[in-house]
Coordinates of C-alpha atoms in Angstrom, one line a residue:
M19 CA 62.2 123.1 109.0
F20 CA 66.0 123.7 109.0
E21 CA 65.6 125.6 112.3
T22 CA 63.8 122.5 113.8
I23 CA 66.7 120.2 112.6
R24 CA 69.3 122.5 114.2
K25 CA 67.4 122.5 117.5
H26 CA 67.1 118.8 117.6
S27 CA 70.4 117.9 115.8
K28 CA 71.3 115.1 118.3
I29 CA 68.0 113.4 117.8
V30 CA 68.3 113.6 114.0
M31 CA 71.8 112.2 114.1
G32 CA 70.6 109.3 116.2
I33 CA 67.8 108.5 113.8
L34 CA 70.2 108.6 110.8
F35 CA 72.6 106.3 112.7
L36 CA 69.8 103.8 113.3
L37 CA 68.8 103.9 109.6
I38 CA 72.2 103.8 108.0
I39 CA 74.2 101.3 110.1
P40 CA 71.8 98.3 109.7
S41 CA 72.0 98.7 105.9
F42 CA 75.8 98.3 106.1
V43 CA 75.4 95.3 108.4
L44 CA 72.8 93.6 106.1
F45 CA 74.4 94.4 102.7
G46 CA 78.1 95.2 103.5
I47 CA 80.2 98.1 102.5
D48 CA 81.1 97.7 98.8
G49 CA 84.1 99.7 97.6
N50 CA 81.8 100.7 94.8
Y51 CA 79.6 102.5 97.3
F52 CA 82.2 105.3 97.3
T53 CA 84.0 104.8 93.9
E54 CA 82.9 103.9 90.5
K55 CA 83.2 100.2 89.8
S56 CA 86.4 99.4 87.9
P57 CA 86.1 96.7 85.2
T58 CA 87.8 93.3 85.7
V59 CA 90.7 92.7 83.3
A60 CA 91.9 89.4 84.7
T61 CA 91.1 86.7 87.3
V62 CA 93.3 84.4 89.3
D63 CA 92.2 81.8 91.8
G64 CA 88.7 83.4 91.9
K65 CA 90.1 86.9 92.6
N66 CA 89.8 89.8 90.2
I67 CA 92.4 92.2 88.9
T68 CA 90.7 95.4 88.0
Q69 CA 91.4 98.1 85.4
M70 CA 92.3 100.5 88.2
E71 CA 94.8 98.0 89.7
W72 CA 96.3 97.5 86.3
D73 CA 96.6 101.2 85.6
N74 CA 98.3 101.8 89.0
A75 CA 100.7 98.9 88.6
H76 CA 101.7 100.1 85.1
R77 CA 102.2 103.7 86.3
A78 CA 104.4 102.4 89.1
E79 CA 106.4 100.2 86.7
S80 CA 106.8 103.2 84.3
D81 CA 108.0 105.4 87.1
R82 CA 110.5 102.8 88.2
M83 CA 111.9 102.5 84.6
R84 CA 112.2 106.2 84.3
A85 CA 114.1 106.4 87.6
Q86 CA 116.4 103.6 86.5
T87 CA 116.9 105.0 82.9
P88 CA 116.4 108.8 82.9
G89 CA 117.0 109.1 79.2
I90 CA 114.4 106.5 78.2
D91 CA 111.8 107.4 75.6
G92 CA 108.6 107.8 77.7
S93 CA 106.4 106.8 74.7
L94 CA 107.9 103.3 74.8
L95 CA 106.7 102.7 78.3
D96 CA 103.0 103.3 77.4
T97 CA 102.5 101.3 74.3
P98 CA 99.7 98.7 74.3
Q99 CA 102.3 96.0 74.4
A100 CA 104.1 97.5 77.4
R101 CA 100.8 97.8 79.3
Y102 CA 99.8 94.3 78.4
A103 CA 103.2 93.0 79.6
T104 CA 102.5 94.7 83.0
L105 CA 99.2 92.8 83.2
E106 CA 100.9 89.5 82.4
R107 CA 103.4 90.2 85.2
M108 CA 100.5 90.9 87.6
V109 CA 98.8 87.6 86.6
R110 CA 102.1 85.7 86.9
D111 CA 102.7 87.2 90.4
R112 CA 99.1 86.3 91.5
V113 CA 99.5 82.8 90.2
L114 CA 102.7 82.2 92.0
L115 CA 101.4 83.8 95.2
A116 CA 98.3 81.5 95.0
A117 CA 100.6 78.4 94.5
S118 CA 102.7 79.5 97.5
R119 CA 99.7 80.0 99.6
H120 CA 98.1 76.6 98.7
A121 CA 101.4 74.8 99.2
H122 CA 101.7 76.5 102.7
L123 CA 105.2 77.7 102.0
V124 CA 106.4 79.8 104.9
V125 CA 109.5 81.7 105.6
S126 CA 111.2 81.5 109.0
D127 CA 112.5 84.5 110.9
A128 CA 116.1 83.2 110.4
R129 CA 115.6 82.9 106.7
L130 CA 114.1 86.4 106.5
A131 CA 117.0 87.9 108.5
S132 CA 119.5 86.1 106.2
E133 CA 117.8 87.5 103.1
L134 CA 117.6 91.0 104.6
Q135 CA 121.3 90.9 105.3
A136 CA 122.0 90.0 101.7
I137 CA 120.4 93.3 100.6
P138 CA 123.4 95.7 100.2
A139 CA 121.3 98.8 101.2
V140 CA 120.2 97.0 104.4
A141 CA 123.6 95.5 105.2
A142 CA 125.2 99.0 105.0
L143 CA 123.0 100.1 108.0
K144 CA 124.8 97.7 110.4
R145 CA 126.6 99.4 113.2
A146 CA 130.2 98.5 114.3
D147 CA 128.7 96.3 117.1
G148 CA 126.7 94.3 114.5
S149 CA 123.3 95.8 115.5
L150 CA 121.0 97.5 112.9
D151 CA 120.4 101.2 112.8
T152 CA 116.6 101.0 113.1
Q153 CA 116.0 104.6 112.4
A154 CA 118.0 104.5 109.2
Y155 CA 116.3 101.2 108.3
R156 CA 112.9 102.8 108.8
T157 CA 113.9 105.8 106.6
L158 CA 115.2 103.4 103.9
V159 CA 112.0 101.4 103.6
G160 CA 109.9 104.6 104.1
A161 CA 111.3 106.0 100.9
Q162 CA 109.5 103.1 99.1
G163 CA 106.2 104.0 100.8
L164 CA 106.5 101.0 103.2
T165 CA 106.7 100.5 107.0
P166 CA 109.4 98.0 108.2
E167 CA 106.6 95.5 108.9
G168 CA 105.2 95.9 105.4
F169 CA 108.7 95.7 103.8
E170 CA 109.5 92.5 105.7
A171 CA 106.1 91.0 104.7
Q172 CA 106.9 91.8 101.1
V173 CA 110.3 90.1 101.4
R174 CA 108.7 87.0 103.0
S175 CA 106.2 86.9 100.1
D176 CA 108.9 87.2 97.5
I177 CA 110.9 84.4 99.1
S178 CA 107.8 82.1 99.2
V179 CA 106.9 82.9 95.6
G180 CA 110.5 82.3 94.6
Q181 CA 110.3 78.8 96.1
V182 CA 107.5 77.9 93.7
L183 CA 109.5 77.9 90.5
G184 CA 112.9 77.8 92.3
S185 CA 112.5 74.1 93.0
V186 CA 111.9 73.4 89.3
V187 CA 114.7 75.6 88.0
S188 CA 117.3 74.3 90.5
T189 CA 116.7 70.7 89.5
A190 CA 117.2 71.2 85.8
F191 CA 120.0 69.0 84.4
A192 CA 121.5 68.1 81.1
G193 CA 124.6 66.1 80.5
P194 CA 127.3 66.9 77.9
V195 CA 125.7 64.6 75.3
E196 CA 122.3 66.1 75.5
S197 CA 123.5 69.6 75.6
G198 CA 125.9 68.9 72.7
L199 CA 123.2 67.5 70.5
G200 CA 120.9 70.4 71.3
M201 CA 123.4 73.2 70.9
D202 CA 125.0 71.7 67.8
A203 CA 121.6 71.6 66.2
L204 CA 121.0 75.2 67.2
L205 CA 124.3 76.5 66.0
Q206 CA 124.7 74.3 63.0
R207 CA 126.1 76.0 59.8
R208 CA 125.2 75.0 56.3
E209 CA 126.8 76.0 53.0
I210 CA 124.2 76.9 50.4
Q211 CA 123.5 78.5 47.1
V212 CA 120.3 80.4 46.4
A213 CA 118.4 81.0 43.2
R214 CA 115.8 83.8 43.6
F215 CA 112.5 84.1 41.8
D216 CA 111.6 87.7 42.7
A217 CA 107.9 88.6 42.3
A218 CA 108.8 91.9 40.7
R219 CA 110.3 90.1 37.7
Y220 CA 106.9 88.6 36.9
A221 CA 104.8 91.8 37.1
G222 CA 105.0 92.3 33.3
K223 CA 103.3 89.0 32.8
V224 CA 100.2 89.9 34.8
T225 CA 97.1 91.2 33.0
A226 CA 94.6 93.0 35.2
T227 CA 91.1 93.4 33.7
D228 CA 88.4 95.5 35.3
Q229 CA 86.6 92.3 36.1
D230 CA 89.7 90.8 37.8
L231 CA 90.2 93.9 39.8
K232 CA 86.5 94.1 40.8
A233 CA 86.6 90.5 41.9
Y234 CA 89.8 91.0 43.9
Y235 CA 88.4 94.1 45.6
E236 CA 85.2 92.3 46.6
A237 CA 87.2 89.4 48.0
H238 CA 89.6 91.7 50.0
T239 CA 87.4 94.6 51.0
A240 CA 89.0 94.7 54.5
D241 CA 92.4 95.6 52.8
F242 CA 90.8 98.8 51.4
R243 CA 89.4 100.4 54.5
Q244 CA 90.1 104.0 55.3
T245 CA 90.9 104.1 59.0
E246 CA 89.2 106.6 61.2
E247 CA 91.1 109.9 61.5
A248 CA 90.7 113.2 63.3
T249 CA 92.0 116.7 63.1
V250 CA 92.9 117.9 66.6
E251 CA 94.3 120.8 68.5
Y252 CA 96.1 120.4 71.8
V253 CA 98.2 122.1 74.4
V254 CA 101.1 120.7 76.5
L255 CA 102.1 121.8 79.9
D256 CA 105.6 120.8 81.0
V257 CA 108.4 122.2 83.1
D258 CA 109.9 123.9 80.0
A259 CA 106.6 125.7 79.4
I260 CA 106.6 127.0 83.0
K261 CA 110.3 127.9 82.8
S262 CA 109.7 130.3 80.0
T263 CA 107.3 132.3 82.2
I264 CA 109.7 132.7 85.2
T265 CA 111.8 135.7 85.8
V266 CA 114.6 135.1 88.3
N267 CA 115.0 137.6 91.0
E268 CA 118.4 139.2 91.2
D269 CA 118.8 138.8 94.9
D270 CA 117.7 135.1 94.7
L271 CA 120.4 134.6 92.0
R272 CA 123.2 136.1 94.1
T273 CA 122.1 134.1 97.2
Y274 CA 122.0 130.9 95.0
Y275 CA 125.6 131.8 93.9
K276 CA 126.8 132.1 97.5
E277 CA 125.1 128.9 98.6
N278 CA 126.5 126.8 95.8
M279 CA 130.0 128.3 95.8
D280 CA 131.6 125.0 96.9
R281 CA 130.0 123.1 94.0
L282 CA 130.8 125.8 91.5
V283 CA 134.4 126.3 92.5
G284 CA 135.3 122.6 91.9
K285 CA 138.1 120.6 93.6
E286 CA 141.7 121.4 94.3
E287 CA 144.1 119.2 92.3
R288 CA 147.6 118.1 93.4
R289 CA 150.4 116.5 91.5
A290 CA 152.7 114.0 93.2
S291 CA 155.4 111.4 92.4
H292 CA 156.0 108.3 94.5
I293 CA 158.3 105.4 95.0
L294 CA 156.4 102.2 95.9
I295 CA 157.8 99.1 97.6
N296 CA 155.2 96.4 97.1
A297 CA 153.9 94.7 100.3
P298 CA 150.3 93.5 100.0
K299 CA 148.3 92.8 103.1
S300 CA 148.3 89.1 102.1
E301 CA 152.1 88.9 102.8
S302 CA 153.5 87.8 106.1
A303 CA 154.4 90.3 108.8
A304 CA 158.1 89.5 108.2
E305 CA 157.9 90.2 104.5
R306 CA 156.1 93.5 105.1
E307 CA 158.6 94.5 107.7
K308 CA 161.4 93.8 105.2
A309 CA 159.7 96.0 102.6
K310 CA 159.3 98.8 105.1
H311 CA 163.0 98.7 105.9
Q312 CA 163.8 98.9 102.2
A313 CA 161.5 101.9 101.8
E314 CA 163.2 103.6 104.8
D315 CA 166.6 103.1 103.3
I316 CA 165.4 104.6 100.0
L317 CA 163.8 107.6 101.9
A318 CA 167.2 108.3 103.5
Q319 CA 168.7 108.5 100.0
V320 CA 165.9 110.8 98.9
R321 CA 166.5 113.1 101.9
K322 CA 170.1 113.4 101.1
N323 CA 169.5 114.4 97.4
P324 CA 165.8 115.4 96.7
A325 CA 166.7 116.3 93.1
A326 CA 167.4 112.6 92.5
F327 CA 163.9 111.5 93.3
A328 CA 162.9 110.7 89.7
E329 CA 166.1 108.7 89.2
L330 CA 165.6 106.8 92.4
A331 CA 161.9 106.1 91.5
K332 CA 163.0 104.7 88.1
K333 CA 165.5 102.5 89.9
Y334 CA 163.6 101.3 93.0
S335 CA 159.8 101.9 92.5
Q336 CA 157.8 98.7 92.0
D337 CA 154.8 100.6 90.5
P338 CA 155.0 99.6 86.8
G339 CA 152.7 102.4 85.8
S340 CA 154.6 105.4 87.2
A341 CA 158.2 104.2 87.7
P342 CA 159.2 104.8 84.0
Q343 CA 158.0 108.4 84.4
G344 CA 160.1 108.9 87.6
G345 CA 157.2 108.1 89.8
D346 CA 155.0 110.9 88.4
L347 CA 151.2 110.3 89.1
G348 CA 149.9 113.4 87.4
F349 CA 147.2 115.7 88.8
F350 CA 144.4 114.2 90.9
T351 CA 141.7 115.3 93.3
R352 CA 140.6 114.0 96.7
D353 CA 139.0 110.5 96.7
A354 CA 141.1 109.5 93.7
M355 CA 143.7 107.7 95.9
V356 CA 143.5 105.3 98.9
K357 CA 142.9 107.1 102.1
P358 CA 146.4 107.1 103.8
F359 CA 148.0 108.2 100.5
E360 CA 145.4 111.0 100.0
E361 CA 145.8 112.3 103.6
A362 CA 149.5 112.5 103.2
V363 CA 149.4 114.3 99.8
F364 CA 146.8 116.8 100.9
S365 CA 148.6 117.7 104.1
M366 CA 152.0 118.5 102.4
N367 CA 153.4 121.7 101.0
K368 CA 154.7 121.9 97.4
G369 CA 158.2 120.4 97.1
E370 CA 157.9 118.5 100.4
I371 CA 158.8 114.8 100.8
S372 CA 156.7 112.6 103.0
D373 CA 157.8 110.0 105.5
V374 CA 157.1 106.3 104.6
V375 CA 153.4 106.0 104.1
E376 CA 151.8 102.6 104.5
T377 CA 148.8 101.5 102.4
D378 CA 147.2 98.1 101.4
F379 CA 149.6 98.1 98.4
G380 CA 152.8 98.5 100.4
Y381 CA 155.0 101.4 101.4
H382 CA 155.2 104.8 99.6
I383 CA 157.6 107.7 99.6
I384 CA 155.8 110.7 98.2
M385 CA 157.0 114.1 96.8
L386 CA 154.4 116.8 96.2
T387 CA 155.4 118.5 92.9
D388 CA 152.5 120.9 92.2
I389 CA 149.3 122.3 93.5
K390 CA 146.5 123.5 91.1
A391 CA 144.1 125.7 93.0
P392 CA 140.5 125.5 91.8
H393 CA 139.2 128.4 89.7
T394 CA 136.7 130.5 91.4
P395 CA 134.3 131.8 88.8
S396 CA 132.8 135.3 89.3
F397 CA 129.1 135.8 89.5
D398 CA 128.9 137.5 86.1
E399 CA 131.0 134.7 84.6
I400 CA 128.5 131.9 85.4
R401 CA 125.4 134.0 85.7
P402 CA 123.7 132.3 82.6
K403 CA 124.3 128.9 84.1
L404 CA 123.0 129.9 87.5
E405 CA 119.9 131.6 86.0
A406 CA 119.1 128.4 84.0
E407 CA 119.5 126.2 87.1
L408 CA 117.4 128.4 89.3
R409 CA 114.7 128.8 86.7
Q410 CA 114.6 125.0 86.3
Q411 CA 114.3 124.5 90.1
Q412 CA 111.6 127.1 90.4
A413 CA 109.6 125.7 87.5
Q414 CA 109.7 122.2 89.0
R415 CA 108.5 123.5 92.3
K416 CA 105.7 125.5 90.6
F417 CA 104.6 122.7 88.3
A418 CA 102.1 121.1 90.8
E419 CA 100.4 124.5 91.3
V420 CA 100.2 125.3 87.6
A421 CA 99.1 121.7 86.8
E422 CA 96.0 122.2 89.0
S423 CA 95.1 125.4 87.3
F424 CA 95.6 123.7 83.9
S425 CA 93.3 120.9 84.8
N426 CA 90.6 123.2 86.1
I427 CA 90.6 125.5 83.1
V428 CA 90.3 122.8 80.5
Y429 CA 87.5 121.3 82.5
E430 CA 85.6 124.5 83.3
Q431 CA 85.8 126.0 79.8
P432 CA 85.4 122.8 77.7
D433 CA 84.6 124.3 74.3
T434 CA 88.0 125.9 73.6
L435 CA 91.7 125.6 74.6
Q436 CA 92.3 129.3 74.1
P437 CA 91.7 130.3 77.8
V438 CA 94.2 127.9 79.2
A439 CA 96.7 128.9 76.4
D440 CA 96.3 132.6 77.2
K441 CA 96.5 132.2 81.0
L442 CA 99.5 129.9 81.1
H443 CA 101.2 131.2 78.0
L444 CA 101.0 127.9 76.1
K445 CA 100.9 127.3 72.3
I446 CA 97.9 125.6 70.8
Q447 CA 99.2 123.0 68.4
T448 CA 97.2 121.3 65.6
A449 CA 97.6 118.0 63.8
S450 CA 95.6 116.2 61.1
G451 CA 95.4 112.5 60.3
V452 CA 95.5 111.6 63.9
M453 CA 94.5 108.0 64.6
R454 CA 93.2 106.1 67.6
T455 CA 96.6 104.4 68.0
P456 CA 100.1 105.9 67.6
R457 CA 101.4 106.1 64.1
A458 CA 104.8 104.4 63.4
G459 CA 107.5 106.8 64.6
A460 CA 105.0 109.1 66.4
T461 CA 106.6 111.0 69.3
G462 CA 105.4 113.4 72.0
V463 CA 101.8 113.4 73.1
L464 CA 100.6 112.1 69.7
G465 CA 102.6 109.0 70.4
N466 CA 101.0 108.5 73.8
P467 CA 98.2 105.9 73.8
R468 CA 96.5 107.3 76.9
F469 CA 96.2 110.8 75.3
L470 CA 94.9 109.3 72.1
Q471 CA 92.4 107.2 74.0
A472 CA 91.1 110.4 75.6
L473 CA 90.8 112.2 72.3
F474 CA 88.9 109.3 70.7
A475 CA 86.6 108.7 73.7
P476 CA 82.9 108.8 72.6
E477 CA 82.1 112.0 74.5
S478 CA 85.1 113.7 73.0
L479 CA 84.2 112.7 69.4
Q480 CA 80.5 113.6 69.8
T481 CA 80.8 116.9 71.6
K482 CA 84.2 118.1 70.3
R483 CA 84.9 119.3 73.9
N484 CA 88.3 119.3 75.6
T485 CA 89.6 116.1 77.1
E486 CA 90.6 116.1 80.7
A487 CA 94.2 116.9 81.6
V488 CA 96.1 113.7 80.7
E489 CA 99.4 112.9 82.4
V490 CA 101.4 111.6 79.4
E491 CA 104.7 111.3 81.4
S492 CA 106.2 112.6 84.6
N493 CA 105.7 116.4 84.9
V494 CA 103.9 116.5 81.5
L495 CA 100.2 117.2 81.1
A496 CA 98.3 117.5 77.8
A497 CA 94.7 118.3 76.9
G498 CA 93.2 118.4 73.4
R499 CA 90.0 118.5 71.5
V500 CA 88.8 117.0 68.2
T501 CA 87.9 119.7 65.6
A502 CA 87.0 117.3 62.7
Y503 CA 86.4 113.5 62.6
Q504 CA 86.3 111.0 59.8
P505 CA 85.0 107.6 60.9
A506 CA 86.4 104.4 59.5
T507 CA 84.9 103.4 56.2
T508 CA 85.5 101.1 53.3
L509 CA 86.7 103.0 50.2
P510 CA 84.5 102.6 47.2
F511 CA 86.0 100.6 44.3
E512 CA 86.5 103.7 42.2
K513 CA 88.5 105.5 44.9
A514 CA 90.5 102.4 45.8
L515 CA 91.2 101.4 42.2
E516 CA 94.9 102.1 42.1
R517 CA 95.5 100.4 45.5
V518 CA 93.5 97.4 44.2
R519 CA 95.5 97.3 41.0
T520 CA 98.9 97.4 42.9
A521 CA 97.8 94.7 45.3
Y522 CA 96.4 92.5 42.6
V523 CA 99.5 92.7 40.5
Q524 CA 101.7 92.1 43.5
R525 CA 99.7 89.0 44.5
K526 CA 99.6 87.5 41.0
S527 CA 103.3 88.2 40.5
A528 CA 104.1 86.3 43.6
E529 CA 102.0 83.4 42.5
L530 CA 103.8 83.2 39.2
A531 CA 107.2 83.4 40.9
Q532 CA 106.1 80.7 43.3
A533 CA 104.8 78.4 40.6
D534 CA 108.0 78.9 38.5
G535 CA 110.2 78.3 41.6
A536 CA 108.3 75.2 42.7
A537 CA 108.7 73.7 39.2
K538 CA 112.4 74.4 39.2
V539 CA 112.9 72.6 42.5
Q540 CA 111.5 69.4 41.0
A541 CA 113.5 69.8 37.8
W542 CA 116.7 70.5 39.5
K543 CA 116.3 67.6 42.0
A544 CA 115.9 65.3 38.9
A545 CA 118.8 66.9 37.0
P546 CA 121.1 68.9 39.3
A547 CA 123.4 69.9 36.4
S548 CA 120.6 71.8 34.8
A549 CA 120.4 74.3 37.7
T550 CA 121.0 77.9 36.6
G551 CA 121.0 81.3 38.3
L552 CA 122.5 80.1 41.6
E553 CA 124.3 82.8 43.6
P554 CA 127.8 82.2 45.0
K555 CA 128.1 79.9 48.0
I556 CA 127.5 81.3 51.4
T557 CA 127.4 79.7 54.9
V558 CA 124.3 80.4 57.0
A559 CA 123.4 79.7 60.6
R560 CA 120.7 80.9 63.0
D561 CA 123.2 83.4 64.3
Q562 CA 124.8 84.2 60.9
M563 CA 121.9 84.8 58.5
Q564 CA 124.1 86.6 56.0
G565 CA 121.2 89.0 55.1
Q566 CA 118.9 86.1 54.1
P567 CA 115.2 86.1 55.0
A568 CA 114.5 84.3 58.2
A569 CA 112.0 82.0 56.5
L570 CA 114.8 80.9 54.1
V571 CA 117.4 80.2 56.8
D572 CA 114.8 78.4 58.9
A573 CA 113.8 76.2 56.0
V574 CA 117.5 75.4 55.2
L575 CA 118.3 74.4 58.8
R576 CA 115.1 72.3 59.1
A577 CA 115.7 70.4 55.9
P578 CA 117.0 66.8 56.2
A579 CA 120.7 66.6 55.5
D580 CA 121.3 62.9 55.4
Q581 CA 121.7 63.1 51.6
L582 CA 123.6 66.1 50.2
P583 CA 123.4 68.1 48.1
A584 CA 119.7 68.7 48.9
W585 CA 117.2 71.0 47.3
V586 CA 114.7 73.2 49.2
G587 CA 111.9 75.5 47.9
V588 CA 111.0 78.4 50.1
D589 CA 107.8 80.5 49.7
L590 CA 108.7 84.1 50.5
G591 CA 105.2 85.4 50.3
V592 CA 104.7 88.6 48.3
A593 CA 108.5 88.7 47.8
G594 CA 108.3 85.6 45.6
Y595 CA 110.2 82.3 45.9
A596 CA 113.7 80.9 46.5
V597 CA 115.3 77.6 45.6
V598 CA 118.2 76.6 47.8
K599 CA 120.8 74.1 47.2
I600 CA 122.3 72.8 50.4
E601 CA 125.9 71.8 49.7
R602 CA 127.2 70.6 53.0
I603 CA 127.2 70.9 56.7
V604 CA 130.1 73.1 57.8
P605 CA 132.0 71.8 60.9
R606 CA 132.2 74.1 63.8
D607 CA 135.5 75.8 64.4
A608 CA 138.0 74.3 66.9
A609 CA 137.6 77.5 68.9
D610 CA 133.9 76.7 69.3
A611 CA 134.8 73.4 71.0
T612 CA 136.4 75.3 73.8
D613 CA 133.1 77.0 74.5
R614 CA 131.4 73.7 75.2
P615 CA 131.2 74.2 79.0
A616 CA 129.7 77.6 78.5
L617 CA 127.3 76.2 75.9
Q618 CA 126.3 73.4 78.3
R619 CA 125.5 76.0 80.9
Q620 CA 123.4 77.9 78.4
Y621 CA 121.6 74.8 77.4
V622 CA 120.8 73.9 81.1
Q623 CA 119.6 77.5 81.6
A624 CA 117.3 77.2 78.6
W625 CA 116.1 73.8 79.7
A626 CA 115.4 75.2 83.2
Q627 CA 113.5 78.1 81.7
A628 CA 111.4 75.8 79.5
E629 CA 110.5 73.6 82.5
A630 CA 109.6 76.6 84.6
L631 CA 107.3 77.9 81.8
A632 CA 105.7 74.5 81.5
Y633 CA 105.1 74.3 85.2
Y634 CA 103.8 77.9 85.2
D635 CA 101.3 76.9 82.5
V636 CA 100.1 74.1 84.7
L637 CA 99.7 76.5 87.6
K638 CA 97.7 78.9 85.4
Q639 CA 95.3 76.1 84.6
R640 CA 95.1 75.0 88.2
F641 CA 94.3 78.4 89.5
K642 CA 92.1 79.3 86.5
A643 CA 94.1 82.4 85.5
Q644 CA 92.4 84.3 82.7
I645 CA 93.2 87.6 81.0
K646 CA 89.9 89.2 79.8
V647 CA 91.4 91.8 77.5
P648 CA 92.8 91.0 74.0
R649 CA 96.5 90.8 73.4
P650 CA 97.5 93.9 71.3
T651 CA 98.9 93.2 67.8
A652 CA 101.5 95.0 65.9
Q653 CA 98.7 96.8 64.0
T654 CA 97.3 98.0 67.3
V655 CA 100.5 100.0 67.9
A656 CA 101.3 101.4 64.5
Q657 CA 99.1 101.8 61.4
D658 CA 99.9 103.5 58.2

């Protein structure tokens, strides 16, 4: 049969063409025909944002942040909150793009050219005749993975989108009266005294019977759940792991030493003294000519008596920084001084005195007083440093190759991590009590949500097989497997008894404190002189909380202050209760009044932001923006 097909291959291809093409014409080519369908995580204006798009966008955002801040903790970039923030930005961009499109906002070629010229990196590519270096421009945008046409389309889109909210933000306005009222209320200070009713003081009054504890347990079973946990083993492949396996070749090391000699040697340093006669470019030609003649007269005196240079510098130099030191500027390298000054210094011999040198600052007379030749380290002297650098470079180059081997081995031998550990000289690490989401303070791979998600995938839990190789950050791969798993369960009453007792006493103690405090509020309002236990007076504000709970400061500043002193009761939850006496409103300092223009600007900015957010909410409703995944909570990120 196969022989017949080979003999009539053209006929067979024709038949297949006639069968396959009509199916595409009738039903279309769905992207899912070639790839697995990615779930929808959000919709805007009838268009979907898929999980794959979200993942790609967050990966790009994380890479950008790492490039901007090399020392950033990678685990902070991959928390559920960080990922959700990326999705919210994607939705915002899609909403604004839809608004721009429906409003038919277009960008003219002249506006585009103006915006491009405002980009420093692009403006730097202009030639002396004003034309643009097109090849350098293509290289610049190519580094971002774009063609010039694609980059310009992106800029046009950004300008159009910016016009959507820009028209709202640019029209925000608030006069001094409105801003004064708003900012005064925000920054108001109040003098208070606090009486605390700490829950812990009432614990001795709580009696907990078995019946009470049982009833509390049954009413709060969700508080006594044992979260799911796993015992895992894992391996991590990073550049350091590869580096430990590399032996640097002696010839390569010596070649590297020769190739990097200029960098290793460092820069020559020179020490000079100067006499400066000020003549900024902004001065008239006549004034500058007068300064030049003065400098030439001083130079003539220096030529007659070079040993008097320091004294003449003290007498004539108009550089306040160096004149008291006889004009001494200390040691410096190339690029430390303005170009004409540098060229003169580095063309002189030690002890030589220059002619008058003109710079943007004025006219200089320079004496070169010393030359410090750079130290040339021997090969043996810096061998450890060279070896470390070369090993690091070779490990980085080798990472892609080793990463592929790592991925293949953990996939092809899924029941154990020992083969990949043996082949790549990796250490198998173990951990117990691992949860589906990172524990508070977790670092490394166990603080990476993507790796934990792979560990707790249904297949991984059921089969105890290796996860796939997971990229936890740039140039770091990890794979792991679950060796033991404890599903989430509600602890039986007997096992949770001590936790129940602690929670019950804490709750009842807080209730007693709150009842006592609330009673005192009413009593002290009626008879202020009977108040006891008040702490010394303090002044609080939203920006000066003085160590007080946020709920207390918020209650104090929200309370009516038309009749003072005033009394406020504040429920502090499980911490207890506080009674606050508001003594007076503290006037703002006179120095604060000088800040009113700045405060008005802040108020206008805040008002503009509020209007922009309100308009954005309208746009979200108009274009039916919907995020289909739940917003992560604090408990999603860290659980005890």
